[in-house]
Each structure stands twice: as C-alpha cells, then as structure tokens.
Coordinates of C-alpha atoms and ligand atoms in Angstrom, one line a residue:
X1429 CA -72.6 -126.0 6.5
X1430 CA -76.0 -124.9 7.5
X1431 CA -79.2 -126.7 6.6
X1432 CA -82.4 -125.2 7.4
X1433 CA -84.8 -126.2 4.9
X1434 CA -83.4 -124.2 2.0
X1435 CA -81.3 -127.1 0.8
X1436 CA -77.7 -126.5 0.5
X1437 CA -77.8 -122.7 0.5
X1438 CA -74.2 -122.4 1.7
X1439 CA -73.1 -124.4 -1.2
X1440 CA -75.1 -122.4 -3.6
X1441 CA -73.7 -119.2 -2.2
X1442 CA -70.1 -120.6 -2.3
X1443 CA -70.5 -121.4 -6.1
X1444 CA -72.0 -118.0 -7.0
X1445 CA -69.4 -116.2 -4.9
X1446 CA -66.5 -118.1 -6.4
X1447 CA -67.7 -117.2 -9.9
X1448 CA -68.0 -113.4 -9.0
X1449 CA -64.6 -113.4 -7.5
X1450 CA -63.2 -115.0 -10.7
X1451 CA -65.0 -112.4 -12.8
X1452 CA -63.3 -109.6 -10.5
X1453 CA -59.9 -111.3 -10.8
X1454 CA -60.3 -111.5 -14.6
X1455 CA -61.2 -107.9 -14.9
X1456 CA -58.5 -106.9 -12.6
X1457 CA -56.0 -108.7 -14.9
X1458 CA -57.6 -107.3 -18.1
X1459 CA -57.2 -103.7 -16.7
X1460 CA -53.6 -104.3 -15.7
X1461 CA -54.6 -103.8 -12.0
X1462 CA -53.1 -105.4 -8.9
X1463 CA -54.8 -108.6 -8.0
X1464 CA -57.0 -108.0 -4.9
X1465 CA -57.2 -104.3 -5.5
X1466 CA -61.0 -104.3 -6.0
X1467 CA -63.0 -105.0 -2.9
X1468 CA -66.2 -106.9 -3.3
X1469 CA -69.2 -105.6 -1.4
X1470 CA -72.0 -108.3 -1.3
X1471 CA -75.4 -106.6 -1.3
X1472 CA -77.6 -108.6 0.9
X1473 CA -80.7 -106.3 0.8
X1474 CA -84.1 -108.2 1.0
X1475 CA -82.1 -111.4 1.9
X1476 CA -82.2 -112.9 5.5
X1477 CA -79.6 -112.5 8.2
X1478 CA -78.8 -116.2 7.9
X1479 CA -77.3 -115.5 4.3
X1480 CA -75.0 -112.9 5.9
X1481 CA -73.8 -115.7 8.5
X1482 CA -73.2 -118.0 5.5
X1483 CA -71.4 -115.3 3.6
X1484 CA -69.1 -114.5 6.7
X1485 CA -68.2 -118.3 6.9
X1486 CA -67.3 -118.0 3.1
X1487 CA -64.9 -115.1 3.8
X1488 CA -67.0 -112.3 3.0
X1489 CA -66.0 -109.1 5.0
X1490 CA -68.0 -106.4 3.4
X1491 CA -71.7 -106.4 3.1
X1492 CA -74.1 -103.8 1.6
X1493 CA -77.7 -102.8 2.7
X1494 CA -80.1 -100.3 1.1
X1495 CA -82.6 -99.6 3.9
X1496 CA -81.8 -98.4 7.5
X1497 CA -84.5 -100.9 8.9
X1498 CA -82.9 -103.9 7.4
X1499 CA -79.4 -102.7 8.3
X1500 CA -80.6 -102.3 11.9
X1501 CA -82.5 -105.6 12.1
X1502 CA -79.9 -107.7 10.5
X1503 CA -77.1 -106.2 12.8
X1504 CA -79.3 -107.0 15.8
X1505 CA -80.0 -110.5 14.4
X1506 CA -76.2 -111.3 14.0
X1507 CA -75.5 -110.1 17.5
X1508 CA -72.6 -107.8 18.5
X1509 CA -69.7 -110.2 18.0
X1510 CA -70.5 -111.4 14.6
X1511 CA -71.9 -108.0 13.3
X1512 CA -68.5 -106.5 14.4
X1513 CA -66.6 -108.9 11.9
X1514 CA -68.6 -107.4 9.0
X1515 CA -67.9 -103.9 7.5
X1516 CA -71.5 -102.5 6.9
X1517 CA -71.9 -100.4 3.8
X1518 CA -75.1 -98.3 3.4
X1519 CA -75.7 -97.9 -0.3
X1520 CA -79.2 -96.8 -0.7
X1521 CA -80.9 -93.5 -0.9
X1522 CA -80.7 -91.8 2.5
X1523 CA -83.8 -90.2 4.0
X1524 CA -83.2 -87.4 6.3
X1525 CA -85.1 -88.8 9.1
X1526 CA -83.0 -92.0 9.0
X1527 CA -79.7 -90.4 8.3
X1528 CA -78.5 -90.2 11.9
X1529 CA -79.4 -93.8 12.5
X1530 CA -77.5 -94.9 9.4
X1531 CA -74.5 -92.8 10.7
X1532 CA -74.6 -94.9 13.7
X1533 CA -75.2 -98.4 12.0
X1534 CA -72.9 -98.2 9.0
X1535 CA -69.2 -98.3 8.7
X1536 CA -69.2 -96.9 5.2
X1537 CA -71.9 -94.6 3.7
X1538 CA -71.9 -94.7 -0.2
X1539 CA -74.9 -92.6 -0.9
X1540 CA -74.1 -89.0 0.4
X1541 CA -75.8 -86.7 -2.1
X1542 CA -77.3 -83.8 -0.1
X1543 CA -75.6 -81.3 2.2
X1544 CA -78.4 -81.6 4.7
X1545 CA -77.4 -85.3 5.3
X1546 CA -73.9 -84.5 6.3
X1547 CA -74.4 -83.1 9.9
X1548 CA -77.0 -85.9 10.6
X1549 CA -74.5 -88.7 9.7
X1550 CA -71.8 -87.0 11.7
X1551 CA -74.1 -86.8 14.7
X1552 CA -75.1 -90.4 14.6
X1553 CA -71.5 -91.6 13.9
X1554 CA -69.9 -89.6 16.6
X1555 CA -71.9 -91.5 19.2
X1556 CA -70.1 -94.8 18.3
X1557 CA -66.8 -94.2 16.5
X1558 CA -64.2 -91.6 15.7
X1559 CA -64.7 -91.5 11.9
X1560 CA -67.4 -92.7 9.3
X1561 CA -66.1 -93.4 5.8
X1562 CA -68.2 -91.5 3.2
X1563 CA -68.6 -91.5 -0.5
X1564 CA -70.4 -88.8 -2.5
X1565 CA -72.9 -90.4 -4.7
X1566 CA -72.9 -89.0 -8.2
X1567 CA -75.9 -88.9 -10.5
X1568 CA -74.5 -89.9 -13.9
X1569 CA -77.8 -89.5 -15.9
X1570 CA -77.7 -87.0 -18.8
X1571 CA -79.2 -84.7 -17.9
X1572 CA -79.2 -85.2 -14.1
X1573 CA -82.5 -86.7 -12.8
X1574 CA -83.4 -85.7 -9.2
X1575 CA -85.6 -88.8 -8.8
X1576 CA -82.8 -91.2 -9.2
X1577 CA -80.4 -90.3 -6.3
X1578 CA -76.8 -88.8 -6.4
X1579 CA -75.6 -85.3 -6.7
X1580 CA -75.7 -83.4 -9.8
X1581 CA -72.0 -83.6 -11.0
X1582 CA -71.8 -79.7 -10.7
X1583 CA -72.5 -80.1 -7.0
X1584 CA -70.0 -82.9 -6.3
X1585 CA -67.0 -80.7 -5.6
X1586 CA -68.7 -78.5 -2.9
X1587 CA -70.4 -81.6 -1.3
X1588 CA -66.9 -83.4 -1.3
X1589 CA -65.5 -80.3 0.4
X1590 CA -68.2 -80.3 3.1
X1591 CA -67.9 -84.1 3.9
X1592 CA -64.0 -83.7 4.1
X1593 CA -64.2 -80.7 6.5
X1594 CA -66.9 -82.1 8.8
X1595 CA -65.5 -83.6 12.1
X1596 CA -66.1 -87.3 12.5
X1597 CA -66.5 -87.9 8.7
X1598 CA -63.9 -89.1 6.3
X1599 CA -64.2 -88.4 2.6
X1600 CA -63.1 -91.6 0.8
X1601 CA -64.2 -90.9 -2.8
X1602 CA -67.3 -91.3 -5.1
X1603 CA -70.0 -93.7 -5.9
X1604 CA -72.5 -94.1 -8.8
X1605 CA -75.0 -96.3 -10.4
X1606 CA -74.7 -96.6 -14.2
X1607 CA -77.6 -94.8 -15.9
X1608 CA -80.2 -96.8 -17.7
X1609 CA -79.9 -97.0 -21.5
X1610 CA -76.4 -95.7 -21.6
X1611 CA -73.0 -97.7 -22.2
X1612 CA -71.9 -98.2 -18.5
X1613 CA -68.3 -97.8 -19.6
X1614 CA -69.0 -94.3 -20.9
X1615 CA -70.7 -93.3 -17.6
X1616 CA -68.1 -94.9 -15.3
X1617 CA -65.4 -92.8 -17.3
X1618 CA -67.1 -89.7 -16.3
X1619 CA -67.3 -90.9 -12.7
X1620 CA -63.5 -91.7 -12.8
X1621 CA -62.8 -88.1 -14.3
X1622 CA -64.9 -86.5 -11.4
X1623 CA -62.9 -88.7 -9.0
X1624 CA -59.6 -87.4 -10.2
X1625 CA -60.9 -83.9 -9.7
X1626 CA -62.0 -84.6 -6.1
X1627 CA -58.7 -86.4 -5.3
X1628 CA -56.7 -83.4 -6.5
X1629 CA -58.2 -81.5 -3.6
X1630 CA -58.5 -84.4 -1.2
X1631 CA -55.7 -87.0 -1.6
X1632 CA -57.5 -89.4 0.7
X1633 CA -60.5 -89.8 -1.6
X1634 CA -59.1 -92.8 -3.4
X1635 CA -62.2 -95.0 -3.6
X1636 CA -64.6 -95.4 -6.6
X1637 CA -67.6 -97.4 -5.8
X1638 CA -69.0 -98.6 -9.3
X1639 CA -70.2 -101.8 -10.9
X1640 CA -73.0 -104.2 -10.0
X1641 CA -73.9 -107.7 -11.1
X1642 CA -74.4 -106.7 -14.6
X1643 CA -71.7 -104.1 -15.0
X1644 CA -68.8 -104.9 -12.8
X1645 CA -66.2 -105.4 -15.7
X1646 CA -66.6 -101.9 -17.3
X1647 CA -66.5 -100.4 -13.7
X1648 CA -63.2 -102.1 -12.9
X1649 CA -61.7 -101.2 -16.3
X1650 CA -62.6 -97.5 -15.3
X1651 CA -60.9 -97.7 -11.9
X1652 CA -63.6 -99.0 -9.4
X1653 CA -62.0 -99.9 -6.0
X1654 CA -65.5 -101.2 -4.6
X1655 CA -68.0 -103.3 -6.5
X1656 CA -71.4 -103.6 -5.1
X1657 CA -72.8 -107.2 -6.1
X1658 CA -76.1 -108.6 -5.1
X1659 CA -77.9 -110.8 -7.6
X1660 CA -74.9 -112.6 -9.0
X1661 CA -74.1 -113.9 -5.5
X1662 CA -77.5 -114.2 -3.8
X1663 CA -79.9 -114.9 -6.8
X1664 CA -82.9 -112.7 -7.3
X1665 CA -84.3 -110.8 -4.4
X1666 CA -87.4 -111.9 -2.6
X1667 CA -90.2 -109.5 -2.5
X1668 CA -89.1 -106.5 -0.6
X1669 CA -90.5 -106.0 2.8
Ligands
PLP1122 C1 -79.3 -103.3 -5.2 C2 -78.1 -102.5 -5.5 C3 -76.8 -103.0 -6.0 C4 -76.8 -104.5 -6.3 O1 -77.4 -104.8 -7.6 P1 -77.4 -106.2 -8.3 O2 -77.7 -105.9 -9.6 O3 -78.2 -107.1 -7.6 O4 -75.8 -106.7 -8.2 C5 -75.7 -102.2 -6.1 N1 -75.8 -100.9 -5.7 C6 -76.9 -100.3 -5.4 C7 -77.0 -98.9 -5.0 C8 -78.1 -101.2 -5.2 O5 -79.3 -100.6 -4.8

C-alpha cells in the first residue's frame, strides 16, 4: 500500500473498484452475457500518475485518458516498464495537431470521428507498432450536434471503411457517449444497430465502447464490450489542468 499524505488512497480505490466490478458482473448476468466479457477501462483523466500505479497494483490493465498532454506526461511518469503493462485508451476529442502524437502514445483510440485524423494516427502509430486499434466515435445526438464529437451516423460507414483499409490501423468497432437528456438505453440501442451494420462489412469490428459511471448498466444490456468509468472509481475529478 502507498501512503503519501492522501490517507489510504489505495484502499479507497480498491473499494470503489470492487463496487464497479460488481456492477459490471451483475449487468453481464442480467443481460445473459458471459462473465468477464466486458472490459473495464478506468478513466484516469485529471488524476495523477500515482493513481495509475495504485490501479495497476489492484489489477487494472486498461486506462483511459482524454488529452494528449496527460497521456504523454503520465506515460513518462510511469516509465517504460510500468507503462508497457497498461493498455492506454485515448477517449477524448482528437485535435488534428495532436493526432500523430496520440497515434504513437495510445494502444487504442476510441474517438476517430473525422477522415482527416486517419492518416495522422496511422503515421504516428507506424513509428512504434504494427497496428493501432481504432474505434469510430458516433454522435448519438438527435439531431447530430457537431460541437459534441463523434461522426454523424450517416458518415459512420464510410469512415469505418477508411479506417479498415488504412495500413497500420485496425478497425475494432464503434464508440459513443450517451446524449444528454435522452434515455441512454435508447441511444445505446441505436449504437448497437450501427455496430451490426459495420460488422456485416468488417467482421473484426466486434467492440462497442459505451457506458460510463452513470450508465454502464444500459450500455452492457445493449452489448457494450468496453465501459469507460472514471468518477465511480476515482471520485470526482480535480480541477482540470
Ligand atoms: C470522462 C469520460 C468518461 C468517464 O466518465 P465518468 O462519468 O467519470 O465515468 C468516459 N468517456 C469519455 C469520453 C469521457 O470523456
């Protein structure tokens, strides 16, 4: 256990993590899904690298970051050996001037929502690995809201085709955030339908990244394979840097 003036932070994280794992297990059972079929991505954005160290000690393998700068700084803070034991998920809105770097730093990119990002991610990734796992982010707002990130559902097929045919990128599936003010179950059902359409053309695109602290149960009921959970594990975020 680590003590560094924050009390028993490891114990606090262990308790919260166990509760989230139990919620996931219960939702898997309720949906008749295989136990362990949902991957927990713990979203550590705005929390320190020390929390990632504690989470790794608690068995966390998948960590999500929103910003390129935090991804870069925390990877460096952990050092190459520990950083390589974590699968780093980039979940935030991608800026074109950071996309090449994110392609290099992340193992999975959830937020591909613009064809112009695709060659940049591929260029960054090809410097360091054979293949970068990518998800196309879908805007589930009705009507689509260009301010909120995610591709318009009408553009998802072509964007998925582009990712799938770009050397160095692997199309793994779709990602979305539930719209504000709508039943998340209804939105995630639309995502699952879009996922079926993409998978008919690209059989390897089996992942659905959906569900956060407040709505992981309806996401799992709709077939989420990856949930992205921050607050329910780490508590409320410190003021963003
Ligand atoms: C912050 C964030 C999450 C985690 O949200 P919580 O409500 O803290 O669980 C998940 N997905 C994305 C895209 C995020 O930006």
